[in-house]
Amino acid sequence: MTDLTSLTLAEARKGLADKTFTSLELTDAHLGAIEAARVLNAFVMETPDQARSMAKAADERIAKGDAGPLAGVPLGIKDLFATKGVRTTACSKILGNFVPTYESTVTSQLWRDGAVMLGKLNNDEFAMGSANETSCFGPVGNPWRREGSNTTLVPGGSSGGSASAVAALLCMGATATDTGGSIRQPAALTATVGIKPTYGRCSRWGIVAFASSLDQAGPIARSVRDAAMLLRSMAGHDPKDTTSADIAVPDYEAAIGKSVKGMRIGIPKEYRLDGMPAEIEKLWEAGAAWLKAAGAELVEVSLPHTKYALPAYYIVAPAEASSNLARYDGVRYGLREQGKNVIELYENTRAEGFGAEVRRRVMIGTYVLSAGYYDAYYLRAQKVRTLIKKDFEDCFARGVDAILTPATPSAAFGIGEKGGADPVEMYLNDIFTVTVNMAGLPGIAVPAGKDGQGLPLGLQLIGRPFDEETLFSLGEVIEQAAGRFTPTRWW
Ligand code: GLN
């Protein structure tokens, strides 16, 4: 039998249905891989007992012929999703040993469809970061290394644990969240597929909130088809989230292999940055050529407000975060640091419980929302956001079906290499991804090639609202042309 951990989700589904192996065998193979890869620090909580009992239940359902669409496939869950009875911390000290008494809607739908939980995955604290270095559990290692080098690189962030675990074949797929790029950027840096669906596609209920008007859940997977399978289970209307859209979820897998002939692909000229590495430029051209060869038509488009997206995002996101994080006060859950009075208790708890990046965001957010500065910063950023959204609307109104861009401005970098002296250096990672969140659109990152040092690079496709299907069709064309990439095991 081939190594069970190297199968795609779609292949595992077939093997399980054909009774070539059981879910318990598949789950045990992944639990073994997790144990052997602890040096990557991808998991912050392993749940082997729960995994095995879920796998046995899945095997019984399969035997009875009553298997759900994800029956028996072992997944990892970002530690931002509340999991009933299993510690959920958002990788922040302030949540301490918080154990939710409820399950997030997205994860409950995965369990409804038969998936198996292997454990909780590392992420940047409250999902604030682009390198998974702000986690209270420490950084995550990228399974990819530069050729001939032993330096451990970051997997990107904030869903660094999800991307690393999927790339290192520790789980067959993972949940992730994306506020400014946290699904697509780590996917690109690890040669995995990540899709941030349209805002409202997946319920945010039971997901630790960062910036509520931007946050979306989505999968990180080994292939475009696997991502389509996972998203189908994760998506759907939820009355418990008033921003969740009451729109039927299509069978995303049916979009795989569909012809892209005649589709119009926008190439935004503003994404051609000064000083962009030649390798990224080359990759972008290759992606455009593959889509053209598949029958798509390339058109140059303009998204003129792109240059304001990053500054506007770093006002809107901290503003919402400062409000969302007000609830962590040492009274209701998690960490409590005593003080002489209740104010001191709040102050001590928040000073001790939040890491440096989270404190920075809370301070920026409080500042831009304060009476004297609200109009100059927050209100202005909201106006910019409307203009960014309009840029995309104008583009789609011209008959563009999707937009092709690089996913990241560079390949993976070393732990501690960026943002130490100037946080903006880290924020620049999100240059190609934040506009998509600001506009609420779907975006997929697909592995497309390697740089000169053998590190993976990804391309991004941006779609119309609720048209994830087109992204799956086009994403698969890129996947077919570029091939799939697996890191050489060193751990
Ligand atoms: N890197 C961005 C930030 O730090 C985006 C994070 C995310 O998408 N959760 O805010």
PDB file of N, CA and C in Angstrom, residues 398-458:
ATOM      1  N   ARG A 398     -16.939  45.271 -16.861  1.00  0.00           N
ATOM      2  CA  ARG A 398     -16.396  45.238 -18.229  1.00  0.00           C
ATOM      3  C   ARG A 398     -16.292  43.806 -18.769  1.00  0.00           C
ATOM      4  N   GLY A 399     -16.897  42.887 -18.039  1.00  0.00           N
ATOM      5  CA  GLY A 399     -16.938  41.514 -18.539  1.00  0.00           C
ATOM      6  C   GLY A 399     -15.755  40.657 -18.117  1.00  0.00           C
ATOM      7  N   VAL A 400     -14.972  41.151 -17.157  1.00  0.00           N
ATOM      8  CA  VAL A 400     -13.849  40.346 -16.667  1.00  0.00           C
ATOM      9  C   VAL A 400     -14.410  39.260 -15.738  1.00  0.00           C
ATOM     10  N   ASP A 401     -13.969  38.014 -15.920  1.00  0.00           N
ATOM     11  CA  ASP A 401     -14.468  36.906 -15.104  1.00  0.00           C
ATOM     12  C   ASP A 401     -13.629  36.684 -13.861  1.00  0.00           C
ATOM     13  N   ALA A 402     -12.330  36.965 -13.952  1.00  0.00           N
ATOM     14  CA  ALA A 402     -11.448  36.791 -12.798  1.00  0.00           C
ATOM     15  C   ALA A 402     -10.182  37.591 -13.065  1.00  0.00           C
ATOM     16  N   ILE A 403      -9.452  37.852 -11.982  1.00  0.00           N
ATOM     17  CA  ILE A 403      -8.241  38.665 -12.078  1.00  0.00           C
ATOM     18  C   ILE A 403      -7.064  37.817 -11.609  1.00  0.00           C
ATOM     19  N   LEU A 404      -5.979  37.868 -12.368  1.00  0.00           N
ATOM     20  CA  LEU A 404      -4.791  37.068 -12.016  1.00  0.00           C
ATOM     21  C   LEU A 404      -3.702  37.982 -11.471  1.00  0.00           C
ATOM     22  N   THR A 405      -3.157  37.628 -10.313  1.00  0.00           N
ATOM     23  CA  THR A 405      -2.065  38.410  -9.702  1.00  0.00           C
ATOM     24  C   THR A 405      -1.084  37.441  -9.028  1.00  0.00           C
ATOM     25  N   PRO A 406       0.113  37.905  -8.695  1.00  0.00           N
ATOM     26  CA  PRO A 406       0.950  37.081  -7.824  1.00  0.00           C
ATOM     27  C   PRO A 406       0.251  36.974  -6.456  1.00  0.00           C
ATOM     28  N   ALA A 407       0.559  35.931  -5.687  1.00  0.00           N
ATOM     29  CA  ALA A 407      -0.056  35.801  -4.361  1.00  0.00           C
ATOM     30  C   ALA A 407       0.753  36.555  -3.313  1.00  0.00           C
ATOM     31  N   THR A 408       2.061  36.549  -3.464  1.00  0.00           N
ATOM     32  CA  THR A 408       2.930  37.196  -2.469  1.00  0.00           C
ATOM     33  C   THR A 408       4.068  37.924  -3.197  1.00  0.00           C
ATOM     34  N   PRO A 409       4.654  38.913  -2.543  1.00  0.00           N
ATOM     35  CA  PRO A 409       5.774  39.616  -3.191  1.00  0.00           C
ATOM     36  C   PRO A 409       7.101  38.860  -3.113  1.00  0.00           C
ATOM     37  N   SER A 410       7.157  37.763  -2.337  1.00  0.00           N
ATOM     38  CA  SER A 410       8.408  36.990  -2.261  1.00  0.00           C
ATOM     39  C   SER A 410       8.097  35.569  -1.826  1.00  0.00           C
ATOM     40  N   ALA A 411       9.112  34.713  -1.868  1.00  0.00           N
ATOM     41  CA  ALA A 411       8.962  33.360  -1.333  1.00  0.00           C
ATOM     42  C   ALA A 411       9.137  33.422   0.188  1.00  0.00           C
ATOM     43  N   ALA A 412       9.091  32.260   0.835  1.00  0.00           N
ATOM     44  CA  ALA A 412       9.223  32.195   2.300  1.00  0.00           C
ATOM     45  C   ALA A 412      10.559  32.793   2.738  1.00  0.00           C
ATOM     46  N   PHE A 413      10.559  33.387   3.929  1.00  0.00           N
ATOM     47  CA  PHE A 413      11.777  33.993   4.478  1.00  0.00           C
ATOM     48  C   PHE A 413      12.087  33.340   5.826  1.00  0.00           C
ATOM     49  N   GLY A 414      13.259  33.671   6.367  1.00  0.00           N
ATOM     50  CA  GLY A 414      13.701  33.012   7.589  1.00  0.00           C
ATOM     51  C   GLY A 414      12.965  33.510   8.827  1.00  0.00           C
ATOM     52  N   ILE A 415      12.898  32.668   9.851  1.00  0.00           N
ATOM     53  CA  ILE A 415      12.288  33.076  11.121  1.00  0.00           C
ATOM     54  C   ILE A 415      13.110  34.236  11.682  1.00  0.00           C
ATOM     55  N   GLY A 416      12.444  35.307  12.054  1.00  0.00           N
ATOM     56  CA  GLY A 416      13.121  36.478  12.632  1.00  0.00           C
ATOM     57  C   GLY A 416      13.740  37.406  11.598  1.00  0.00           C
ATOM     58  N   GLU A 417      13.569  37.086  10.314  1.00  0.00           N
ATOM     59  CA  GLU A 417      14.251  37.846   9.261  1.00  0.00           C
ATOM     60  C   GLU A 417      13.551  39.161   8.907  1.00  0.00           C
ATOM     61  N   LYS A 418      12.232  39.224   9.145  1.00  0.00           N
ATOM     62  CA  LYS A 418      11.470  40.406   8.694  1.00  0.00           C
ATOM     63  C   LYS A 418      10.687  41.037   9.841  1.00  0.00           C
ATOM     64  N   GLY A 419      10.561  42.363   9.781  1.00  0.00           N
ATOM     65  CA  GLY A 419       9.640  43.062  10.685  1.00  0.00           C
ATOM     66  C   GLY A 419      10.186  43.345  12.072  1.00  0.00           C
ATOM     67  N   GLY A 420      11.416  42.925  12.343  1.00  0.00           N
ATOM     68  CA  GLY A 420      11.981  43.127  13.674  1.00  0.00           C
ATOM     69  C   GLY A 420      12.087  44.603  14.033  1.00  0.00           C
ATOM     70  N   ALA A 421      12.687  45.386  13.134  1.00  0.00           N
ATOM     71  CA  ALA A 421      12.875  46.798  13.428  1.00  0.00           C
ATOM     72  C   ALA A 421      11.661  47.613  13.000  1.00  0.00           C
ATOM     73  N   ASP A 422      11.017  47.192  11.922  1.00  0.00           N
ATOM     74  CA  ASP A 422       9.913  47.979  11.383  1.00  0.00           C
ATOM     75  C   ASP A 422       8.754  47.046  11.025  1.00  0.00           C
ATOM     76  N   PRO A 423       7.652  47.130  11.756  1.00  0.00           N
ATOM     77  CA  PRO A 423       6.532  46.214  11.482  1.00  0.00           C
ATOM     78  C   PRO A 423       5.983  46.341  10.062  1.00  0.00           C
ATOM     79  N   VAL A 424       6.180  47.506   9.434  1.00  0.00           N
ATOM     80  CA  VAL A 424       5.635  47.711   8.082  1.00  0.00           C
ATOM     81  C   VAL A 424       6.278  46.735   7.090  1.00  0.00           C
ATOM     82  N   GLU A 425       7.520  46.361   7.359  1.00  0.00           N
ATOM     83  CA  GLU A 425       8.206  45.395   6.496  1.00  0.00           C
ATOM     84  C   GLU A 425       7.401  44.087   6.431  1.00  0.00           C
ATOM     85  N   MET A 426       6.834  43.702   7.562  1.00  0.00           N
ATOM     86  CA  MET A 426       5.987  42.504   7.604  1.00  0.00           C
ATOM     87  C   MET A 426       4.641  42.774   6.946  1.00  0.00           C
ATOM     88  N   TYR A 427       4.077  43.943   7.189  1.00  0.00           N
ATOM     89  CA  TYR A 427       2.759  44.271   6.628  1.00  0.00           C
ATOM     90  C   TYR A 427       2.787  44.246   5.087  1.00  0.00           C
ATOM     91  N   LEU A 428       3.965  44.538   4.504  1.00  0.00           N
ATOM     92  CA  LEU A 428       4.075  44.583   3.037  1.00  0.00           C
ATOM     93  C   LEU A 428       3.827  43.224   2.376  1.00  0.00           C
ATOM     94  N   ASN A 429       3.905  42.153   3.159  1.00  0.00           N
ATOM     95  CA  ASN A 429       3.596  40.824   2.642  1.00  0.00           C
ATOM     96  C   ASN A 429       2.187  40.718   2.090  1.00  0.00           C
ATOM     97  N   ASP A 430       1.299  41.578   2.610  1.00  0.00           N
ATOM     98  CA  ASP A 430      -0.128  41.462   2.296  1.00  0.00           C
ATOM     99  C   ASP A 430      -0.522  42.302   1.087  1.00  0.00           C
ATOM    100  N   ILE A 431       0.478  42.828   0.409  1.00  0.00           N
ATOM    101  CA  ILE A 431       0.223  43.804  -0.644  1.00  0.00           C
ATOM    102  C   ILE A 431      -0.759  43.311  -1.723  1.00  0.00           C
ATOM    103  N   PHE A 432      -0.676  42.037  -2.085  1.00  0.00           N
ATOM    104  CA  PHE A 432      -1.555  41.520  -3.149  1.00  0.00           C
ATOM    105  C   PHE A 432      -2.853  40.908  -2.610  1.00  0.00           C
ATOM    106  N   THR A 433      -2.958  40.767  -1.320  1.00  0.00           N
ATOM    107  CA  THR A 433      -4.110  40.030  -0.780  1.00  0.00           C
ATOM    108  C   THR A 433      -5.152  40.899  -0.076  1.00  0.00           C
ATOM    109  N   VAL A 434      -4.737  42.010   0.551  1.00  0.00           N
ATOM    110  CA  VAL A 434      -5.701  42.767   1.374  1.00  0.00           C
ATOM    111  C   VAL A 434      -6.845  43.389   0.576  1.00  0.00           C
ATOM    112  N   THR A 435      -6.584  43.778  -0.664  1.00  0.00           N
ATOM    113  CA  THR A 435      -7.649  44.414  -1.463  1.00  0.00           C
ATOM    114  C   THR A 435      -8.867  43.491  -1.550  1.00  0.00           C
ATOM    115  N   VAL A 436      -8.592  42.202  -1.637  1.00  0.00           N
ATOM    116  CA  VAL A 436      -9.653  41.213  -1.811  1.00  0.00           C
ATOM    117  C   VAL A 436     -10.568  41.183  -0.573  1.00  0.00           C
ATOM    118  N   ASN A 437      -9.957  41.275   0.610  1.00  0.00           N
ATOM    119  CA  ASN A 437     -10.759  41.330   1.839  1.00  0.00           C
ATOM    120  C   ASN A 437     -11.517  42.645   1.935  1.00  0.00           C
ATOM    121  N   MET A 438     -10.850  43.728   1.543  1.00  0.00           N
ATOM    122  CA  MET A 438     -11.497  45.041   1.611  1.00  0.00           C
ATOM    123  C   MET A 438     -12.741  45.054   0.732  1.00  0.00           C
ATOM    124  N   ALA A 439     -12.698  44.327  -0.389  1.00  0.00           N
ATOM    125  CA  ALA A 439     -13.827  44.300  -1.325  1.00  0.00           C
ATOM    126  C   ALA A 439     -14.766  43.120  -1.061  1.00  0.00           C
ATOM    127  N   GLY A 440     -14.408  42.243  -0.136  1.00  0.00           N
ATOM    128  CA  GLY A 440     -15.282  41.109   0.199  1.00  0.00           C
ATOM    129  C   GLY A 440     -15.324  40.008  -0.842  1.00  0.00           C
ATOM    130  N   LEU A 441     -14.337  39.993  -1.748  1.00  0.00           N
ATOM    131  CA  LEU A 441     -14.367  39.067  -2.890  1.00  0.00           C
ATOM    132  C   LEU A 441     -13.709  37.725  -2.571  1.00  0.00           C
ATOM    133  N   PRO A 442     -13.964  36.691  -3.388  1.00  0.00           N
ATOM    134  CA  PRO A 442     -13.246  35.441  -3.211  1.00  0.00           C
ATOM    135  C   PRO A 442     -11.872  35.485  -3.884  1.00  0.00           C
ATOM    136  N   GLY A 443     -10.912  34.822  -3.275  1.00  0.00           N
ATOM    137  CA  GLY A 443      -9.559  34.754  -3.851  1.00  0.00           C
ATOM    138  C   GLY A 443      -8.941  33.405  -3.550  1.00  0.00           C
ATOM    139  N   ILE A 444      -8.262  32.844  -4.557  1.00  0.00           N
ATOM    140  CA  ILE A 444      -7.622  31.533  -4.363  1.00  0.00           C
ATOM    141  C   ILE A 444      -6.125  31.674  -4.638  1.00  0.00           C
ATOM    142  N   ALA A 445      -5.302  30.985  -3.863  1.00  0.00           N
ATOM    143  CA  ALA A 445      -3.859  30.922  -4.137  1.00  0.00           C
ATOM    144  C   ALA A 445      -3.537  29.499  -4.567  1.00  0.00           C
ATOM    145  N   VAL A 446      -2.830  29.385  -5.676  1.00  0.00           N
ATOM    146  CA  VAL A 446      -2.492  28.076  -6.239  1.00  0.00           C
ATOM    147  C   VAL A 446      -0.987  28.020  -6.480  1.00  0.00           C
ATOM    148  N   PRO A 447      -0.333  26.917  -6.093  1.00  0.00           N
ATOM    149  CA  PRO A 447       1.108  26.808  -6.344  1.00  0.00           C
ATOM    150  C   PRO A 447       1.380  26.873  -7.846  1.00  0.00           C
ATOM    151  N   ALA A 448       2.402  27.635  -8.226  1.00  0.00           N
ATOM    152  CA  ALA A 448       2.610  27.838  -9.658  1.00  0.00           C
ATOM    153  C   ALA A 448       4.055  27.646 -10.099  1.00  0.00           C
ATOM    154  N   GLY A 449       4.971  27.553  -9.160  1.00  0.00           N
ATOM    155  CA  GLY A 449       6.364  27.380  -9.565  1.00  0.00           C
ATOM    156  C   GLY A 449       7.285  27.544  -8.377  1.00  0.00           C
ATOM    157  N   LYS A 450       8.597  27.632  -8.690  1.00  0.00           N
ATOM    158  CA  LYS A 450       9.587  27.780  -7.628  1.00  0.00           C
ATOM    159  C   LYS A 450      10.517  28.931  -7.956  1.00  0.00           C
ATOM    160  N   ASP A 451      11.120  29.495  -6.933  1.00  0.00           N
ATOM    161  CA  ASP A 451      12.115  30.538  -7.178  1.00  0.00           C
ATOM    162  C   ASP A 451      13.488  29.891  -7.386  1.00  0.00           C
ATOM    163  N   GLY A 452      14.503  30.710  -7.559  1.00  0.00           N
ATOM    164  CA  GLY A 452      15.836  30.201  -7.863  1.00  0.00           C
ATOM    165  C   GLY A 452      16.436  29.366  -6.733  1.00  0.00           C
ATOM    166  N   GLN A 453      15.879  29.508  -5.534  1.00  0.00           N
ATOM    167  CA  GLN A 453      16.408  28.733  -4.406  1.00  0.00           C
ATOM    168  C   GLN A 453      15.566  27.500  -4.104  1.00  0.00           C
ATOM    169  N   GLY A 454      14.639  27.217  -5.030  1.00  0.00           N
ATOM    170  CA  GLY A 454      13.826  26.010  -4.878  1.00  0.00           C
ATOM    171  C   GLY A 454      12.634  26.178  -3.962  1.00  0.00           C
ATOM    172  N   LEU A 455      12.271  27.428  -3.662  1.00  0.00           N
ATOM    173  CA  LEU A 455      11.115  27.655  -2.786  1.00  0.00           C
ATOM    174  C   LEU A 455       9.851  27.897  -3.609  1.00  0.00           C
ATOM    175  N   PRO A 456       8.725  27.394  -3.121  1.00  0.00           N
ATOM    176  CA  PRO A 456       7.489  27.534  -3.889  1.00  0.00           C
ATOM    177  C   PRO A 456       6.967  28.965  -3.949  1.00  0.00           C
ATOM    178  N   LEU A 457       6.287  29.255  -5.050  1.00  0.00           N
ATOM    179  CA  LEU A 457       5.631  30.551  -5.258  1.00  0.00           C
ATOM    180  C   LEU A 457       4.204  30.274  -5.736  1.00  0.00           C
ATOM    181  N   GLY A 458       3.300  31.179  -5.413  1.00  0.00           N
ATOM    182  CA  GLY A 458       1.905  30.959  -5.798  1.00  0.00           C
ATOM    183  C   GLY A 458       1.332  32.107  -6.597  1.00  0.00           C
TER     184      GLY A 458
END
